[in-house]
């Protein structure tokens, strides 16, 4: 029997920014003037091409839209009004569809929040990263702490009661006191959601070529332990490795990723995943370079392939969740017997990296702290089996 297809989301990528940050490994490119009309036409042509490719497969309503970048808030409110009108004409939408826009706190963009709200965006993700002026400079951010606070005030004034703040720790030379002061400053702004995550040095970034000095592992662990306690004290529930939400304010779009959902993808470099009616799961990517994407958006799809190891992919996502995944759900999704999964994961349970509960696959606190190690061990076990 063909399994029931999962919920469907949409990711939209806007590849431009004012300045490339030294830690950023996303598909982002500096540009002074933005080709709004050309890119809007390209996004809709891209989606039209996908609809032809996926004819008969897109009958599910879109439950969430996430517009990421780059810096999507550089685009005008009118751009998003026309984009969302075009999306609604082409795709069925859930009545309560969550529509998130990533925003930079710089004052030029913050003034557009009212227009974004009127265009139909109902959730913001504001990239604060730090409230320390020195750290913001080291991270290459174009805003200061007061601009971040002003952006939050303007977002609220525009009617956004559902917004996320992105915040980093383990910053260059950062002490535990400084990291917790940053977190306290974010909490005082009462966002509905907080993404609090460790700065990681990724290949193909300026920080990779000239790595900054970060706190050692023990200090990072102390920062996280104290930070988790502070967030819990203020009513933020940790539901994913680095995601914390007030009651009822979890990010539905990201939960769809972590719970094996499907997601369409349009825009330069965007990645998508789709489950067909016959149960086949496909992964695809769009052309990364914005100039090439703009030239031929209807021919932009690249690297279409079947997902070869759904079990590893599912664990890669589900183990990020604090409550993990029921064993039966994982078994049904992957078409793998629960007993085989139990045998595969037994060594991780013995090492204290996974909880002993046979009915649920969930990391221990130690496993969450060393999630990359957990996933590497699972990958090795699958390769050997």
PDB file of N, CA and C in Angstrom, residues 119-195:
ATOM      1  N   UNK A 119       1.279  42.734   2.792  1.00  0.00           N
ATOM      2  CA  UNK A 119       1.455  41.844   1.644  1.00  0.00           C
ATOM      3  C   UNK A 119       1.009  40.420   1.947  1.00  0.00           C
ATOM      4  N   UNK A 120       0.891  40.069   3.230  1.00  0.00           N
ATOM      5  CA  UNK A 120       0.450  38.726   3.589  1.00  0.00           C
ATOM      6  C   UNK A 120       1.439  37.930   4.410  1.00  0.00           C
ATOM      7  N   UNK A 121       2.618  38.488   4.677  1.00  0.00           N
ATOM      8  CA  UNK A 121       3.591  37.808   5.532  1.00  0.00           C
ATOM      9  C   UNK A 121       3.098  37.886   6.976  1.00  0.00           C
ATOM     10  N   UNK A 122       3.099  36.756   7.692  1.00  0.00           N
ATOM     11  CA  UNK A 122       2.566  36.764   9.055  1.00  0.00           C
ATOM     12  C   UNK A 122       3.576  36.322  10.110  1.00  0.00           C
ATOM     13  N   UNK A 123       4.833  36.121   9.696  1.00  0.00           N
ATOM     14  CA  UNK A 123       5.871  35.749  10.665  1.00  0.00           C
ATOM     15  C   UNK A 123       7.205  36.293  10.161  1.00  0.00           C
ATOM     16  N   UNK A 124       8.011  36.829  11.060  1.00  0.00           N
ATOM     17  CA  UNK A 124       9.343  37.323  10.721  1.00  0.00           C
ATOM     18  C   UNK A 124      10.396  36.499  11.443  1.00  0.00           C
ATOM     19  N   UNK A 125      11.561  36.379  10.818  1.00  0.00           N
ATOM     20  CA  UNK A 125      12.743  35.824  11.483  1.00  0.00           C
ATOM     21  C   UNK A 125      13.843  36.866  11.350  1.00  0.00           C
ATOM     22  N   UNK A 126      14.165  37.516  12.463  1.00  0.00           N
ATOM     23  CA  UNK A 126      15.059  38.669  12.452  1.00  0.00           C
ATOM     24  C   UNK A 126      16.464  38.238  12.868  1.00  0.00           C
ATOM     25  N   UNK A 127      17.439  38.473  11.995  1.00  0.00           N
ATOM     26  CA  UNK A 127      18.816  38.016  12.223  1.00  0.00           C
ATOM     27  C   UNK A 127      19.604  38.966  13.098  1.00  0.00           C
ATOM     28  N   UNK A 128      19.430  38.861  14.410  1.00  0.00           N
ATOM     29  CA  UNK A 128      20.131  39.732  15.355  1.00  0.00           C
ATOM     30  C   UNK A 128      21.573  39.268  15.545  1.00  0.00           C
ATOM     31  N   UNK A 129      21.776  37.976  15.856  1.00  0.00           N
ATOM     32  CA  UNK A 129      23.055  37.303  16.074  1.00  0.00           C
ATOM     33  C   UNK A 129      23.774  37.713  17.355  1.00  0.00           C
ATOM     34  N   UNK A 130      23.772  38.989  17.712  1.00  0.00           N
ATOM     35  CA  UNK A 130      24.381  39.436  18.965  1.00  0.00           C
ATOM     36  C   UNK A 130      23.895  40.852  19.269  1.00  0.00           C
ATOM     37  N   UNK A 131      23.978  41.233  20.551  1.00  0.00           N
ATOM     38  CA  UNK A 131      23.695  42.607  20.947  1.00  0.00           C
ATOM     39  C   UNK A 131      24.974  43.342  21.356  1.00  0.00           C
ATOM     40  N   UNK A 132      26.099  42.698  21.138  1.00  0.00           N
ATOM     41  CA  UNK A 132      27.388  43.288  21.482  1.00  0.00           C
ATOM     42  C   UNK A 132      27.977  43.964  20.239  1.00  0.00           C
ATOM     43  N   UNK A 133      28.240  45.274  20.288  1.00  0.00           N
ATOM     44  CA  UNK A 133      28.733  45.975  19.095  1.00  0.00           C
ATOM     45  C   UNK A 133      30.014  45.370  18.533  1.00  0.00           C
ATOM     46  N   UNK A 134      30.949  44.975  19.424  1.00  0.00           N
ATOM     47  CA  UNK A 134      32.198  44.381  18.952  1.00  0.00           C
ATOM     48  C   UNK A 134      31.968  43.060  18.235  1.00  0.00           C
ATOM     49  N   UNK A 135      31.076  42.230  18.783  1.00  0.00           N
ATOM     50  CA  UNK A 135      30.783  40.957  18.143  1.00  0.00           C
ATOM     51  C   UNK A 135      30.074  41.158  16.807  1.00  0.00           C
ATOM     52  N   UNK A 136      29.159  42.106  16.760  1.00  0.00           N
ATOM     53  CA  UNK A 136      28.475  42.374  15.502  1.00  0.00           C
ATOM     54  C   UNK A 136      29.465  42.793  14.417  1.00  0.00           C
ATOM     55  N   UNK A 137      30.447  43.601  14.791  1.00  0.00           N
ATOM     56  CA  UNK A 137      31.478  44.003  13.829  1.00  0.00           C
ATOM     57  C   UNK A 137      32.301  42.797  13.382  1.00  0.00           C
ATOM     58  N   UNK A 138      32.669  41.928  14.341  1.00  0.00           N
ATOM     59  CA  UNK A 138      33.458  40.739  14.008  1.00  0.00           C
ATOM     60  C   UNK A 138      32.689  39.790  13.100  1.00  0.00           C
ATOM     61  N   UNK A 139      31.363  39.765  13.263  1.00  0.00           N
ATOM     62  CA  UNK A 139      30.521  38.887  12.450  1.00  0.00           C
ATOM     63  C   UNK A 139      30.151  39.509  11.104  1.00  0.00           C
ATOM     64  N   UNK A 140      30.583  40.721  10.865  1.00  0.00           N
ATOM     65  CA  UNK A 140      30.302  41.367   9.586  1.00  0.00           C
ATOM     66  C   UNK A 140      28.881  41.877   9.448  1.00  0.00           C
ATOM     67  N   UNK A 141      28.166  42.030  10.565  1.00  0.00           N
ATOM     68  CA  UNK A 141      26.780  42.491  10.492  1.00  0.00           C
ATOM     69  C   UNK A 141      26.725  43.994  10.207  1.00  0.00           C
ATOM     70  N   UNK A 142      25.680  44.416   9.524  1.00  0.00           N
ATOM     71  CA  UNK A 142      25.587  45.820   9.116  1.00  0.00           C
ATOM     72  C   UNK A 142      24.717  46.630  10.075  1.00  0.00           C
ATOM     73  N   UNK A 143      24.304  46.035  11.193  1.00  0.00           N
ATOM     74  CA  UNK A 143      23.460  46.745  12.148  1.00  0.00           C
ATOM     75  C   UNK A 143      24.127  46.758  13.508  1.00  0.00           C
ATOM     76  N   UNK A 144      23.618  47.607  14.381  1.00  0.00           N
ATOM     77  CA  UNK A 144      24.064  47.665  15.766  1.00  0.00           C
ATOM     78  C   UNK A 144      22.965  47.176  16.688  1.00  0.00           C
ATOM     79  N   UNK A 145      23.235  47.079  17.991  1.00  0.00           N
ATOM     80  CA  UNK A 145      22.226  46.562  18.929  1.00  0.00           C
ATOM     81  C   UNK A 145      20.969  47.406  18.991  1.00  0.00           C
ATOM     82  N   UNK A 146      21.086  48.718  18.893  1.00  0.00           N
ATOM     83  CA  UNK A 146      19.887  49.555  18.971  1.00  0.00           C
ATOM     84  C   UNK A 146      19.022  49.386  17.735  1.00  0.00           C
ATOM     85  N   UNK A 147      19.640  49.152  16.579  1.00  0.00           N
ATOM     86  CA  UNK A 147      18.854  48.890  15.371  1.00  0.00           C
ATOM     87  C   UNK A 147      18.070  47.594  15.513  1.00  0.00           C
ATOM     88  N   UNK A 148      18.667  46.600  16.177  1.00  0.00           N
ATOM     89  CA  UNK A 148      17.952  45.349  16.406  1.00  0.00           C
ATOM     90  C   UNK A 148      16.727  45.590  17.283  1.00  0.00           C
ATOM     91  N   UNK A 149      16.909  46.353  18.352  1.00  0.00           N
ATOM     92  CA  UNK A 149      15.776  46.642  19.240  1.00  0.00           C
ATOM     93  C   UNK A 149      14.710  47.451  18.514  1.00  0.00           C
ATOM     94  N   UNK A 150      15.146  48.383  17.684  1.00  0.00           N
ATOM     95  CA  UNK A 150      14.190  49.195  16.926  1.00  0.00           C
ATOM     96  C   UNK A 150      13.423  48.328  15.936  1.00  0.00           C
ATOM     97  N   UNK A 151      14.113  47.367  15.311  1.00  0.00           N
ATOM     98  CA  UNK A 151      13.438  46.482  14.358  1.00  0.00           C
ATOM     99  C   UNK A 151      12.330  45.700  15.047  1.00  0.00           C
ATOM    100  N   UNK A 152      12.585  45.225  16.259  1.00  0.00           N
ATOM    101  CA  UNK A 152      11.563  44.491  17.002  1.00  0.00           C
ATOM    102  C   UNK A 152      10.376  45.412  17.308  1.00  0.00           C
ATOM    103  N   UNK A 153      10.663  46.626  17.726  1.00  0.00           N
ATOM    104  CA  UNK A 153       9.577  47.564  18.035  1.00  0.00           C
ATOM    105  C   UNK A 153       8.745  47.868  16.794  1.00  0.00           C
ATOM    106  N   UNK A 154       9.416  48.052  15.655  1.00  0.00           N
ATOM    107  CA  UNK A 154       8.691  48.334  14.416  1.00  0.00           C
ATOM    108  C   UNK A 154       7.892  47.118  13.958  1.00  0.00           C
ATOM    109  N   UNK A 155       8.437  45.929  14.160  1.00  0.00           N
ATOM    110  CA  UNK A 155       7.707  44.712  13.792  1.00  0.00           C
ATOM    111  C   UNK A 155       6.408  44.620  14.600  1.00  0.00           C
ATOM    112  N   UNK A 156       6.512  44.876  15.901  1.00  0.00           N
ATOM    113  CA  UNK A 156       5.307  44.826  16.746  1.00  0.00           C
ATOM    114  C   UNK A 156       4.297  45.907  16.320  1.00  0.00           C
ATOM    115  N   UNK A 157       4.805  47.089  16.042  1.00  0.00           N
ATOM    116  CA  UNK A 157       3.917  48.177  15.627  1.00  0.00           C
ATOM    117  C   UNK A 157       3.210  47.846  14.317  1.00  0.00           C
ATOM    118  N   UNK A 158       3.866  47.038  13.481  1.00  0.00           N
ATOM    119  CA  UNK A 158       3.282  46.650  12.196  1.00  0.00           C
ATOM    120  C   UNK A 158       2.292  45.493  12.332  1.00  0.00           C
ATOM    121  N   UNK A 159       2.164  44.942  13.549  1.00  0.00           N
ATOM    122  CA  UNK A 159       1.197  43.876  13.765  1.00  0.00           C
ATOM    123  C   UNK A 159       1.787  42.485  13.843  1.00  0.00           C
ATOM    124  N   UNK A 160       3.116  42.377  13.854  1.00  0.00           N
ATOM    125  CA  UNK A 160       3.746  41.059  13.963  1.00  0.00           C
ATOM    126  C   UNK A 160       3.869  40.669  15.437  1.00  0.00           C
ATOM    127  N   UNK A 161       3.015  39.741  15.866  1.00  0.00           N
ATOM    128  CA  UNK A 161       3.169  39.210  17.215  1.00  0.00           C
ATOM    129  C   UNK A 161       3.889  37.868  17.192  1.00  0.00           C
ATOM    130  N   UNK A 162       4.149  37.367  15.991  1.00  0.00           N
ATOM    131  CA  UNK A 162       4.826  36.079  15.826  1.00  0.00           C
ATOM    132  C   UNK A 162       6.135  36.322  15.084  1.00  0.00           C
ATOM    133  N   UNK A 163       7.228  36.380  15.843  1.00  0.00           N
ATOM    134  CA  UNK A 163       8.519  36.582  15.191  1.00  0.00           C
ATOM    135  C   UNK A 163       9.608  35.837  15.953  1.00  0.00           C
ATOM    136  N   UNK A 164      10.635  35.470  15.209  1.00  0.00           N
ATOM    137  CA  UNK A 164      11.803  34.772  15.743  1.00  0.00           C
ATOM    138  C   UNK A 164      12.986  35.727  15.775  1.00  0.00           C
ATOM    139  N   UNK A 165      13.841  35.559  16.777  1.00  0.00           N
ATOM    140  CA  UNK A 165      15.139  36.227  16.790  1.00  0.00           C
ATOM    141  C   UNK A 165      16.219  35.167  16.639  1.00  0.00           C
ATOM    142  N   UNK A 166      17.113  35.364  15.677  1.00  0.00           N
ATOM    143  CA  UNK A 166      18.294  34.514  15.511  1.00  0.00           C
ATOM    144  C   UNK A 166      19.414  35.079  16.382  1.00  0.00           C
ATOM    145  N   UNK A 167      20.026  34.213  17.192  1.00  0.00           N
ATOM    146  CA  UNK A 167      21.093  34.637  18.088  1.00  0.00           C
ATOM    147  C   UNK A 167      22.162  33.559  18.137  1.00  0.00           C
ATOM    148  N   UNK A 168      23.432  33.973  18.100  1.00  0.00           N
ATOM    149  CA  UNK A 168      24.547  33.035  18.132  1.00  0.00           C
ATOM    150  C   UNK A 168      25.261  33.080  19.486  1.00  0.00           C
ATOM    151  N   UNK A 169      25.913  31.965  19.812  1.00  0.00           N
ATOM    152  CA  UNK A 169      26.873  31.962  20.911  1.00  0.00           C
ATOM    153  C   UNK A 169      28.128  31.242  20.428  1.00  0.00           C
ATOM    154  N   UNK A 170      29.121  31.105  21.319  1.00  0.00           N
ATOM    155  CA  UNK A 170      30.451  30.603  20.928  1.00  0.00           C
ATOM    156  C   UNK A 170      31.082  31.537  19.901  1.00  0.00           C
ATOM    157  N   UNK A 171      30.898  32.828  20.108  1.00  0.00           N
ATOM    158  CA  UNK A 171      31.444  33.836  19.212  1.00  0.00           C
ATOM    159  C   UNK A 171      32.927  34.070  19.526  1.00  0.00           C
ATOM    160  N   UNK A 172      33.653  34.713  18.610  1.00  0.00           N
ATOM    161  CA  UNK A 172      35.099  34.908  18.810  1.00  0.00           C
ATOM    162  C   UNK A 172      35.425  35.564  20.149  1.00  0.00           C
ATOM    163  N   UNK A 173      36.166  34.852  21.007  1.00  0.00           N
ATOM    164  CA  UNK A 173      36.593  35.390  22.284  1.00  0.00           C
ATOM    165  C   UNK A 173      35.479  35.606  23.293  1.00  0.00           C
ATOM    166  N   UNK A 174      34.298  35.083  23.045  1.00  0.00           N
ATOM    167  CA  UNK A 174      33.145  35.346  23.908  1.00  0.00           C
ATOM    168  C   UNK A 174      33.247  34.595  25.237  1.00  0.00           C
ATOM    169  N   UNK A 175      32.980  35.295  26.337  1.00  0.00           N
ATOM    170  CA  UNK A 175      32.954  34.670  27.659  1.00  0.00           C
ATOM    171  C   UNK A 175      31.536  34.173  27.951  1.00  0.00           C
ATOM    172  N   UNK A 176      31.372  33.259  28.912  1.00  0.00           N
ATOM    173  CA  UNK A 176      30.020  32.840  29.290  1.00  0.00           C
ATOM    174  C   UNK A 176      29.145  34.018  29.702  1.00  0.00           C
ATOM    175  N   UNK A 177      29.701  34.960  30.446  1.00  0.00           N
ATOM    176  CA  UNK A 177      28.911  36.116  30.879  1.00  0.00           C
ATOM    177  C   UNK A 177      28.403  36.914  29.685  1.00  0.00           C
ATOM    178  N   UNK A 178      29.254  37.077  28.667  1.00  0.00           N
ATOM    179  CA  UNK A 178      28.838  37.819  27.479  1.00  0.00           C
ATOM    180  C   UNK A 178      27.764  37.071  26.697  1.00  0.00           C
ATOM    181  N   UNK A 179      27.928  35.756  26.580  1.00  0.00           N
ATOM    182  CA  UNK A 179      26.945  34.953  25.855  1.00  0.00           C
ATOM    183  C   UNK A 179      25.580  35.016  26.538  1.00  0.00           C
ATOM    184  N   UNK A 180      25.571  34.914  27.853  1.00  0.00           N
ATOM    185  CA  UNK A 180      24.309  34.943  28.594  1.00  0.00           C
ATOM    186  C   UNK A 180      23.699  36.342  28.608  1.00  0.00           C
ATOM    187  N   UNK A 181      24.545  37.371  28.575  1.00  0.00           N
ATOM    188  CA  UNK A 181      24.021  38.743  28.478  1.00  0.00           C
ATOM    189  C   UNK A 181      23.317  38.946  27.137  1.00  0.00           C
ATOM    190  N   UNK A 182      23.884  38.398  26.074  1.00  0.00           N
ATOM    191  CA  UNK A 182      23.233  38.439  24.767  1.00  0.00           C
ATOM    192  C   UNK A 182      21.868  37.765  24.826  1.00  0.00           C
ATOM    193  N   UNK A 183      21.834  36.584  25.418  1.00  0.00           N
ATOM    194  CA  UNK A 183      20.589  35.827  25.492  1.00  0.00           C
ATOM    195  C   UNK A 183      19.556  36.569  26.335  1.00  0.00           C
ATOM    196  N   UNK A 184      19.987  37.151  27.442  1.00  0.00           N
ATOM    197  CA  UNK A 184      19.074  37.914  28.296  1.00  0.00           C
ATOM    198  C   UNK A 184      18.504  39.113  27.535  1.00  0.00           C
ATOM    199  N   UNK A 185      19.343  39.752  26.734  1.00  0.00           N
ATOM    200  CA  UNK A 185      18.878  40.909  25.953  1.00  0.00           C
ATOM    201  C   UNK A 185      17.806  40.487  24.951  1.00  0.00           C
ATOM    202  N   UNK A 186      17.984  39.310  24.360  1.00  0.00           N
ATOM    203  CA  UNK A 186      16.982  38.805  23.414  1.00  0.00           C
ATOM    204  C   UNK A 186      15.685  38.470  24.137  1.00  0.00           C
ATOM    205  N   UNK A 187      15.787  37.809  25.270  1.00  0.00           N
ATOM    206  CA  UNK A 187      14.598  37.416  26.037  1.00  0.00           C
ATOM    207  C   UNK A 187      13.799  38.643  26.461  1.00  0.00           C
ATOM    208  N   UNK A 188      14.492  39.721  26.812  1.00  0.00           N
ATOM    209  CA  UNK A 188      13.805  40.942  27.255  1.00  0.00           C
ATOM    210  C   UNK A 188      12.928  41.545  26.157  1.00  0.00           C
ATOM    211  N   UNK A 189      13.188  41.186  24.902  1.00  0.00           N
ATOM    212  CA  UNK A 189      12.363  41.668  23.795  1.00  0.00           C
ATOM    213  C   UNK A 189      11.129  40.800  23.579  1.00  0.00           C
ATOM    214  N   UNK A 190      11.020  39.707  24.342  1.00  0.00           N
ATOM    215  CA  UNK A 190       9.845  38.812  24.323  1.00  0.00           C
ATOM    216  C   UNK A 190       9.453  38.322  22.931  1.00  0.00           C
ATOM    217  N   UNK A 191      10.394  37.789  22.175  1.00  0.00           N
ATOM    218  CA  UNK A 191      10.007  37.197  20.892  1.00  0.00           C
ATOM    219  C   UNK A 191       9.186  35.935  21.116  1.00  0.00           C
ATOM    220  N   UNK A 192       8.336  35.595  20.160  1.00  0.00           N
ATOM    221  CA  UNK A 192       7.573  34.349  20.265  1.00  0.00           C
ATOM    222  C   UNK A 192       8.480  33.136  20.139  1.00  0.00           C
ATOM    223  N   UNK A 193       9.610  33.332  19.469  1.00  0.00           N
ATOM    224  CA  UNK A 193      10.502  32.208  19.146  1.00  0.00           C
ATOM    225  C   UNK A 193      11.939  32.699  19.173  1.00  0.00           C
ATOM    226  N   UNK A 194      12.838  31.838  19.627  1.00  0.00           N
ATOM    227  CA  UNK A 194      14.269  32.144  19.626  1.00  0.00           C
ATOM    228  C   UNK A 194      15.041  30.994  18.998  1.00  0.00           C
ATOM    229  N   UNK A 195      15.912  31.313  18.069  1.00  0.00           N
ATOM    230  CA  UNK A 195      16.874  30.344  17.544  1.00  0.00           C
ATOM    231  C   UNK A 195      18.229  30.726  18.128  1.00  0.00           C
TER     232      UNK A 195
END
